[in-house]
CSV table of C-alpha atoms and ligand atoms in Angstrom, one decimal:
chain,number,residue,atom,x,y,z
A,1,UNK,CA,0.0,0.0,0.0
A,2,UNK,CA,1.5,3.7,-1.0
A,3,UNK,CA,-1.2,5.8,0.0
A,4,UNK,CA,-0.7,8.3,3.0
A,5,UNK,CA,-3.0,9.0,5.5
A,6,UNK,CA,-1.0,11.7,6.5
A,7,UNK,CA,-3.6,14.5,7.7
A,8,UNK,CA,-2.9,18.3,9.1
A,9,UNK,CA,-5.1,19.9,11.5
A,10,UNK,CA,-4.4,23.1,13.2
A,11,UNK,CA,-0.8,23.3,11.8
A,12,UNK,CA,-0.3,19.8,13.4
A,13,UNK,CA,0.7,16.6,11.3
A,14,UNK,CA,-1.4,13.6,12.6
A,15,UNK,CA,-0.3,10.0,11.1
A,16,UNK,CA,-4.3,9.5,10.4
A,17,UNK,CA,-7.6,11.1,10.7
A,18,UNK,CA,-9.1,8.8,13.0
A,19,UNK,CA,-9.4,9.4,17.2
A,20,UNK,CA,-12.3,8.5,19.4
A,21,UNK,CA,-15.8,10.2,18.9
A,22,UNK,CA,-16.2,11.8,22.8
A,23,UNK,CA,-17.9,9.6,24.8
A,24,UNK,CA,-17.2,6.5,23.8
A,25,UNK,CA,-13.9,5.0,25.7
A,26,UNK,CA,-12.6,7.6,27.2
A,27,UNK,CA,-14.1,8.1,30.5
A,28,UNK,CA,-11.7,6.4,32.8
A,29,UNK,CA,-7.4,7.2,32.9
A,30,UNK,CA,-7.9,3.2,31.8
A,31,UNK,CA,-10.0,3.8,28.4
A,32,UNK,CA,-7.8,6.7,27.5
A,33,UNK,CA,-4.5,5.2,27.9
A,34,UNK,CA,-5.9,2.6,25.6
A,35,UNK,CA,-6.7,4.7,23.0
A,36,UNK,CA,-3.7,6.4,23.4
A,37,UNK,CA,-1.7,3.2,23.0
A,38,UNK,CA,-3.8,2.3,19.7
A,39,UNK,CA,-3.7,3.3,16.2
A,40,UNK,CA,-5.7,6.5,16.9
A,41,UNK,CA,-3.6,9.2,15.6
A,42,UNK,CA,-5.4,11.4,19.2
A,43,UNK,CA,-8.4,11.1,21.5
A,44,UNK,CA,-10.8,12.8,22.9
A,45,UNK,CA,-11.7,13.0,26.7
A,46,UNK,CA,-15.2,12.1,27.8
A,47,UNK,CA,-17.8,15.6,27.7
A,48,UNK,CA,-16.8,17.0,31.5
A,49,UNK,CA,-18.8,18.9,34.1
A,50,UNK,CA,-17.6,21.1,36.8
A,51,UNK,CA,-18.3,18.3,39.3
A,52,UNK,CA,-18.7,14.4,38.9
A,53,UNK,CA,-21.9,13.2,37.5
A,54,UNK,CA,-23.1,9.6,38.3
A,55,UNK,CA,-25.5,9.6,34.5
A,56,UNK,CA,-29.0,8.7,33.9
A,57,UNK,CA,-29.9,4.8,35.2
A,58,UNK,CA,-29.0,1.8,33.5
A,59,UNK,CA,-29.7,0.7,30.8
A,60,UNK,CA,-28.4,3.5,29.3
A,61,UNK,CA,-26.4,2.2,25.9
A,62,UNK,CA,-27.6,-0.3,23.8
A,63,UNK,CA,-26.3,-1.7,20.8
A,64,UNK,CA,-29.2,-2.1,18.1
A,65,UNK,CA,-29.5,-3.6,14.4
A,66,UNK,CA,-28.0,-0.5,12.8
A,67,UNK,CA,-26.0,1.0,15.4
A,68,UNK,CA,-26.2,2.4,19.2
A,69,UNK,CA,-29.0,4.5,21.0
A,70,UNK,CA,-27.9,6.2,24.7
A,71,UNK,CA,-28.9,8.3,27.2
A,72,UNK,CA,-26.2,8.2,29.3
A,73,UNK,CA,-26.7,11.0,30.7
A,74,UNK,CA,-23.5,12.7,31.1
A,75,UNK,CA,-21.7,10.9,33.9
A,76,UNK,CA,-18.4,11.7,33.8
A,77,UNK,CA,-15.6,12.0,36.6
A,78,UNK,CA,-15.5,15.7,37.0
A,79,UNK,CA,-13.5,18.3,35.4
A,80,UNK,CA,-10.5,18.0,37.8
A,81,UNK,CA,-10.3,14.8,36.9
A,82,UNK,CA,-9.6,14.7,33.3
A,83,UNK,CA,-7.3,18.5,33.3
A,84,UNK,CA,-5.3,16.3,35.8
A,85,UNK,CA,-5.0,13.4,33.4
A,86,UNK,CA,-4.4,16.0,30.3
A,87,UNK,CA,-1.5,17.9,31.8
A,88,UNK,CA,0.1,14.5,33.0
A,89,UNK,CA,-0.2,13.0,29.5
A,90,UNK,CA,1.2,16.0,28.3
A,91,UNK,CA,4.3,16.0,30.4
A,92,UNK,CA,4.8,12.3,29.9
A,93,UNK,CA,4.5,12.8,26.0
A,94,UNK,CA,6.0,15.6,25.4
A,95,UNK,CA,6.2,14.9,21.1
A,96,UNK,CA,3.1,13.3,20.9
A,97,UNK,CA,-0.1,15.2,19.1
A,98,UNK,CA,-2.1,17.3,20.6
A,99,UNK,CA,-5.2,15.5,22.5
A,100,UNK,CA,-8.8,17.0,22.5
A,101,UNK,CA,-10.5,17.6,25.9
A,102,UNK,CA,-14.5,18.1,25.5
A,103,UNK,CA,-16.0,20.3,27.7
A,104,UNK,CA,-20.3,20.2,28.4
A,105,UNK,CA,-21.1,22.5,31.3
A,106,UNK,CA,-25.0,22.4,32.0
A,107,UNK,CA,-25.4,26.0,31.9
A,108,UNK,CA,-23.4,29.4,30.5
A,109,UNK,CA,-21.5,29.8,33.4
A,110,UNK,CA,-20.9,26.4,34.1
A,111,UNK,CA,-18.7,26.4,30.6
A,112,UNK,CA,-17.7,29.8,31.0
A,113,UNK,CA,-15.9,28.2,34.4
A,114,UNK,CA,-14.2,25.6,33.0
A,115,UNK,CA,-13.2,27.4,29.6
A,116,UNK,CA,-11.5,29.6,32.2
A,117,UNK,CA,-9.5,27.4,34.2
A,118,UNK,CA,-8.9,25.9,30.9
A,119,UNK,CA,-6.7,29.0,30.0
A,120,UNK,CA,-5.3,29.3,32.6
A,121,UNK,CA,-3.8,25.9,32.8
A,122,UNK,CA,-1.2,24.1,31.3
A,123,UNK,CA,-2.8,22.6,28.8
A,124,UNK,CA,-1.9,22.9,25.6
A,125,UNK,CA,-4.1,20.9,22.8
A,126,UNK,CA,-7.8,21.5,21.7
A,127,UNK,CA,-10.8,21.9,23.4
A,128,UNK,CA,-14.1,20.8,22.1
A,129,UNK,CA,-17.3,22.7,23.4
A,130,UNK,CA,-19.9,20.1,23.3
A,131,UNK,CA,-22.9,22.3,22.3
A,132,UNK,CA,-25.1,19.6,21.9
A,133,UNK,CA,-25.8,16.9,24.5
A,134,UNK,CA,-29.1,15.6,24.1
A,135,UNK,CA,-29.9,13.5,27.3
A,136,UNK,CA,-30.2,15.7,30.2
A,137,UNK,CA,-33.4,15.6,31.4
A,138,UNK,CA,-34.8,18.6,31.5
A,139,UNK,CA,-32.1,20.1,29.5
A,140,UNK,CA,-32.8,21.2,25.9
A,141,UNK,CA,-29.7,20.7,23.2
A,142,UNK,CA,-27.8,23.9,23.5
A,143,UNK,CA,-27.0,24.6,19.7
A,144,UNK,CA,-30.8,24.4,18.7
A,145,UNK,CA,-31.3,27.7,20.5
A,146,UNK,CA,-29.4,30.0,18.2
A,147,UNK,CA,-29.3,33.0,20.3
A,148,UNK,CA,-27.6,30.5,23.0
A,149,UNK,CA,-24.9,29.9,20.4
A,150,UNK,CA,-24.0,33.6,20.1
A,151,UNK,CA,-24.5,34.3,24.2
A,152,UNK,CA,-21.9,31.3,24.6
A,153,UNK,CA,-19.6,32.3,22.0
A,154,UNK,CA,-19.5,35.8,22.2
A,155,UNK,CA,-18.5,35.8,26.3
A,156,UNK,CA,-15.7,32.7,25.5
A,157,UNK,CA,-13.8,34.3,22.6
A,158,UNK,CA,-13.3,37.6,25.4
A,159,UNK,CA,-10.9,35.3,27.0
A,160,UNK,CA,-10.6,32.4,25.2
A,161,UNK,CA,-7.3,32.2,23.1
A,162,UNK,CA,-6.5,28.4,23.3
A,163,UNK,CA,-7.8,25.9,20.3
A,164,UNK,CA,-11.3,25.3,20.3
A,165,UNK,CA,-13.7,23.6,18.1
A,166,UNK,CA,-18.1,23.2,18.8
A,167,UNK,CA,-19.8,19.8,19.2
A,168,UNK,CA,-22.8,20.5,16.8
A,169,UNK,CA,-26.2,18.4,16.5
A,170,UNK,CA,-27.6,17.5,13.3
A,171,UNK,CA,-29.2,19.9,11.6
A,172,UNK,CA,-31.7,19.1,8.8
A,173,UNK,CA,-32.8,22.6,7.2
A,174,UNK,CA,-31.0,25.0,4.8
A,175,UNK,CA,-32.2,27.7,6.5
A,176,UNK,CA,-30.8,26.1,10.1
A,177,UNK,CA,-27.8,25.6,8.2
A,178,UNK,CA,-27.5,29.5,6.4
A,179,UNK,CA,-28.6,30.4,10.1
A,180,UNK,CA,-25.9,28.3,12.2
A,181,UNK,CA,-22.8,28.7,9.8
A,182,UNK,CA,-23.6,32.8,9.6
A,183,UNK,CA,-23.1,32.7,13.6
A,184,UNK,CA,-20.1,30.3,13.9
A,185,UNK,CA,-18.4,32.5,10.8
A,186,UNK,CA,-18.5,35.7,13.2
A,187,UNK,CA,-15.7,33.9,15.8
A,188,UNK,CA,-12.2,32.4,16.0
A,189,UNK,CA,-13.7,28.9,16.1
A,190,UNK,CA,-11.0,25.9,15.0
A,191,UNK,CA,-13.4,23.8,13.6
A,192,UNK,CA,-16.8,22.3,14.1
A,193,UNK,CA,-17.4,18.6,14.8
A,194,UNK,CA,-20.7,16.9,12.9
A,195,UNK,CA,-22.5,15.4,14.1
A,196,UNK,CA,-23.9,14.1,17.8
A,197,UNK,CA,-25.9,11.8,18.2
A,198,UNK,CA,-29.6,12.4,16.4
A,199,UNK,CA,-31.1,12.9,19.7
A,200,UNK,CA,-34.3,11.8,20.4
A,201,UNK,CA,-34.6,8.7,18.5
A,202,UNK,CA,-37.4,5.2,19.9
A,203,UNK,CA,-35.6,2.3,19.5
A,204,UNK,CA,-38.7,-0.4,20.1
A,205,UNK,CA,-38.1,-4.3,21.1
A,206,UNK,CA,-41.5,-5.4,19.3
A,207,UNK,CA,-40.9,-8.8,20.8
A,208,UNK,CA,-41.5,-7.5,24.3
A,209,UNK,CA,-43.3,-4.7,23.2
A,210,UNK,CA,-40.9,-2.5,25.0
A,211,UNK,CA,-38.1,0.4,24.6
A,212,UNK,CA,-34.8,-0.8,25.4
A,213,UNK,CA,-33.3,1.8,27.6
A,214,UNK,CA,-34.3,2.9,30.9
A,215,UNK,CA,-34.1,6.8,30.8
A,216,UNK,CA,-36.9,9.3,29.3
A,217,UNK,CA,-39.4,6.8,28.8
A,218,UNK,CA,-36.6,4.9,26.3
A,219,UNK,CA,-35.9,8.0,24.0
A,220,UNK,CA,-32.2,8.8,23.3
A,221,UNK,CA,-29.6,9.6,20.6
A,222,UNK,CA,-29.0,7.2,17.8
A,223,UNK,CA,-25.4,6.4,16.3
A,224,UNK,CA,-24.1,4.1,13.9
A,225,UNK,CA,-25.5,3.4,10.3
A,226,UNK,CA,-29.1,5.3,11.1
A,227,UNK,CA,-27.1,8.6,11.0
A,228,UNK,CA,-24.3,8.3,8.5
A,229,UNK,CA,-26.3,10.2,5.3
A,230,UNK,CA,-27.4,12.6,8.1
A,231,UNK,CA,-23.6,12.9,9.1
A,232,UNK,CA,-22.6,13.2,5.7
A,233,UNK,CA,-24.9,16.3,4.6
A,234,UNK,CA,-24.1,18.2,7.9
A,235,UNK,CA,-20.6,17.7,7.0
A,236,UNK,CA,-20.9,19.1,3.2
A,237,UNK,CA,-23.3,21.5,4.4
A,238,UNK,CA,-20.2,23.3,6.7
A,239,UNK,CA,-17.7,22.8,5.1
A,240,UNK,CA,-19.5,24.6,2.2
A,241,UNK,CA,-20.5,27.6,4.3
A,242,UNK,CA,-17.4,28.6,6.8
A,243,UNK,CA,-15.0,29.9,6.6
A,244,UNK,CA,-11.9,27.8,5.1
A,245,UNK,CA,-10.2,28.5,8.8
A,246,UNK,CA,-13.0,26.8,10.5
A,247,UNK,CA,-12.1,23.3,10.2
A,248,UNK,CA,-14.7,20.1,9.9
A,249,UNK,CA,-14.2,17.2,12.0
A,250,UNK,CA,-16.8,14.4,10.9
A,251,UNK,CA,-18.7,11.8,13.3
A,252,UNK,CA,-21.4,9.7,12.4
A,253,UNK,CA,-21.3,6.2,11.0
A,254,UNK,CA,-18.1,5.9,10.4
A,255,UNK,CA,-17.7,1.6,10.4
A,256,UNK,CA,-15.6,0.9,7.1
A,257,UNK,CA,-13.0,2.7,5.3
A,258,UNK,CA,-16.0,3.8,2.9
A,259,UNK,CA,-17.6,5.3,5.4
A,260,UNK,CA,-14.6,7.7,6.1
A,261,UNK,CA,-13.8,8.2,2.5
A,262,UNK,CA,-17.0,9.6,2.2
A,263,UNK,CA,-16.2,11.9,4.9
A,264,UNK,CA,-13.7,13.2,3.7
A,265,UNK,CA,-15.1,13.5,0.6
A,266,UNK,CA,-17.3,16.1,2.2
A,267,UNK,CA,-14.9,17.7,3.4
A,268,UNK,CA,-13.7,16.6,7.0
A,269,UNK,CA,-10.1,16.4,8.4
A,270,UNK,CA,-10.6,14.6,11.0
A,271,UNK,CA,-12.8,11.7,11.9
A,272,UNK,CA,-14.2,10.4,14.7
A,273,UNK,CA,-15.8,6.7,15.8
A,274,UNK,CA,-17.7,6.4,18.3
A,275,UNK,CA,-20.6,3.8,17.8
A,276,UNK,CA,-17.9,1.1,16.0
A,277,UNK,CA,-15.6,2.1,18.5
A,278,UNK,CA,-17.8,1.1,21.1
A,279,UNK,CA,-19.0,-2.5,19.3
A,280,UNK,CA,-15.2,-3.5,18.2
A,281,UNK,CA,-12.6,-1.8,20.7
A,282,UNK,CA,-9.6,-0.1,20.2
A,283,UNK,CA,-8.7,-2.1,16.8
A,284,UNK,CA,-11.1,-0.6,15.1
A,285,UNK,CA,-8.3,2.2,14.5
A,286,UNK,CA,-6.3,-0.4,12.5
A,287,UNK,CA,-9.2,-1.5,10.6
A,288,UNK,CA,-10.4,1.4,9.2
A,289,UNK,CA,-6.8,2.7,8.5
A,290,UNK,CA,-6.0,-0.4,6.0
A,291,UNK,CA,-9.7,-0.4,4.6
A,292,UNK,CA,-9.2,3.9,3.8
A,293,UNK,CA,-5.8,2.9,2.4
A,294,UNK,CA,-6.6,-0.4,0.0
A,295,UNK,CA,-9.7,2.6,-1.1
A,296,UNK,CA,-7.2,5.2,-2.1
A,297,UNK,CA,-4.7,2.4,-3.7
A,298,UNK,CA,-7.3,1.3,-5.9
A,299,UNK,CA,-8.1,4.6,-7.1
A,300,UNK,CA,-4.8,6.0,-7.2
A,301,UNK,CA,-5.0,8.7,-4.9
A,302,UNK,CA,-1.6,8.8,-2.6
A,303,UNK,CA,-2.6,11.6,-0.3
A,304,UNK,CA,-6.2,12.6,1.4
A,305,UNK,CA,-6.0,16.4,0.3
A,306,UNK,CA,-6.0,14.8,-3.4
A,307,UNK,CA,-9.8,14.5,-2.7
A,308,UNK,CA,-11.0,16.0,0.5
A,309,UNK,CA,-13.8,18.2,0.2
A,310,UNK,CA,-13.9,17.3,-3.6
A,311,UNK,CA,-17.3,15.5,-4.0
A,312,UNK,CA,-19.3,16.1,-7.2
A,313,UNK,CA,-22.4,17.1,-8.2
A,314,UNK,CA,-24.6,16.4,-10.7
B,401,IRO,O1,-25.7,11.2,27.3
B,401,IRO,C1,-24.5,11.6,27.1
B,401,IRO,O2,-23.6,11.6,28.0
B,401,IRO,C2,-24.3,12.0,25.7
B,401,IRO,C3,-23.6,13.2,25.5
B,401,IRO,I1,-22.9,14.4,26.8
B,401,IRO,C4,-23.5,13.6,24.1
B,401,IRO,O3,-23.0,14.7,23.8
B,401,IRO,N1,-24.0,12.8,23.2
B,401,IRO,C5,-24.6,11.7,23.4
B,401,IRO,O4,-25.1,11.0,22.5
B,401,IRO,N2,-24.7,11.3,24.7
């Protein structure tokens, strides 16, 4: 195999696109030292709050015909907990790429808080502001409230000079987004990571006439195969609309080496896995790198930025 998967993000060289989609194995020092040690090029830290969060009951994840639905609920070991893991890693691999650390306060100043103690740490890589949880009881998905969007963006980039990207939902209206890309073109932003989950989905066991998850009456956020065309568009749509500095990270389906070809062909940099990730482990990484690479053999292309962003129309 000749091709490279060679990818730059942020003036960074990564040996591949592909890390972790948040959420998915990276909750404990365990999970993310794994994904550290695997073919992931980076990772992403679970979505923190100020303060450790126990989650929604179980069960909160289950794996379905065409990929995941969860409500987890945003447990997560604190804020602390994960800075204190990032600035270690970051002393203890000193050459290595930069690692994401997602942040998901549950209100304004909640994010405003740990954006700040973000900048005035040590660390040093990218921050992803989840904008977009959609299993907090209770709590409605930030980025669907578009004067939220501008409230939270305009008070972080007053102090905010580190990396940092937004966790976006789907969206699945021109005019939503023409709206959302007009806003996120007025700031700094890094990039912008498509999708979340599709929040809200029913998953139904007709068998036992039943849902399958415990929280909110069973609804919760699908991943896997339901969302990929979903993925896809929000992707193109972005990456047609910002500005070329704002940078598109796609999530959403991504099981094969197809799957992130298309991607890319979209327009993303860098991908994230989070439903396969979950179903296969930490191999996945070296999966998906051969599959991308025997795709690009076959049709000649040596390097990614021979075809990123270059899907045709009709
Ligand atoms: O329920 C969760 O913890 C969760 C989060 I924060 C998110 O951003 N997306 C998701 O599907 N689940």
């Amino acid at each position: 195999m000749v091709a490279s998967l060679d990818t730059t993000f942020l003036d960074h060289s990564y040996e591949n696109p592909f890390m972790n989609a948040s959420g998915v194995h990276c909750m404990s020092t365990k999970e993310l030292d794994e994904l550290s040690n695997s073919k992931a090029s980076t990772f992403i830290t679970k979505s923190s709050t100020s303060v450790k969060r126990a989650g929604n009951p179980e069960p909160r994840y289950r794996s379905v015909p065409l990929g995941s639905i969860n409500s987890m609920g945003l447990p997560n070991e604190g804020f602390e907990y994960y800075l204190e893991y990032a600035t270690k890693y970051q002393k203890k691999n000193s050459k290595a790429n930069p690692i994401f650390f997602s942040v998901a306060g549950m209100s304004v100043s909640e994010n405003l808080k740990m954006l700040r103690a973000l900048q005035d740490s040590d660390f040093h890589g990218i921050v992803e502001l989840n904008l977009s949880c959609p299993n907090v009881p209770g709590k409605p998905q930030v980025a669907y409230d578009f004067e939220l969007i501008k409230e939270i963006l305009t008070q972080v980039f007053e102090f905010f000079t580190k990396p940092l990207g937004v966790k976006l939902p789907p969206y699945f209206d021109f005019a939503h987004f023409d709206a959302v890309a007009k806003i996120l073109n007025q700031y700094p932003l890094a990039y912008v990571n498509c999708i979340n989950s599709i929040g809200n989905g029913l998953y139904i066991d007709a068998q036992n006439e039943s849902v399958v998850i415990k929280p909110k009456n069973g609804f919760g956020g699908l991943g896997g195969e339901y969302v990929k065309p979903t993925a896809l568009a929000n992707v193109r749509a972005f990456y047609t609309r910002l500005n070329p500095s704002i940078k598109v990270i796609g999530t959403g389906g991504i099981k094969t080496g197809q799957d992130a070809f298309e991607h890319l062909l979209c327009g993303a940099t860098m991908l994230q896995v989070g439903t396969e990730l979950c179903e296969e482990g930490v191999t996945v990484f070296t999966r998906l790198e051969n599959e991308l690479k025997e795709i690009m053999d076959r049709k000649g292309y040596t390097s990614i930025e021979q075809f990123r962003g270059k899907l045709k129309s009709l």
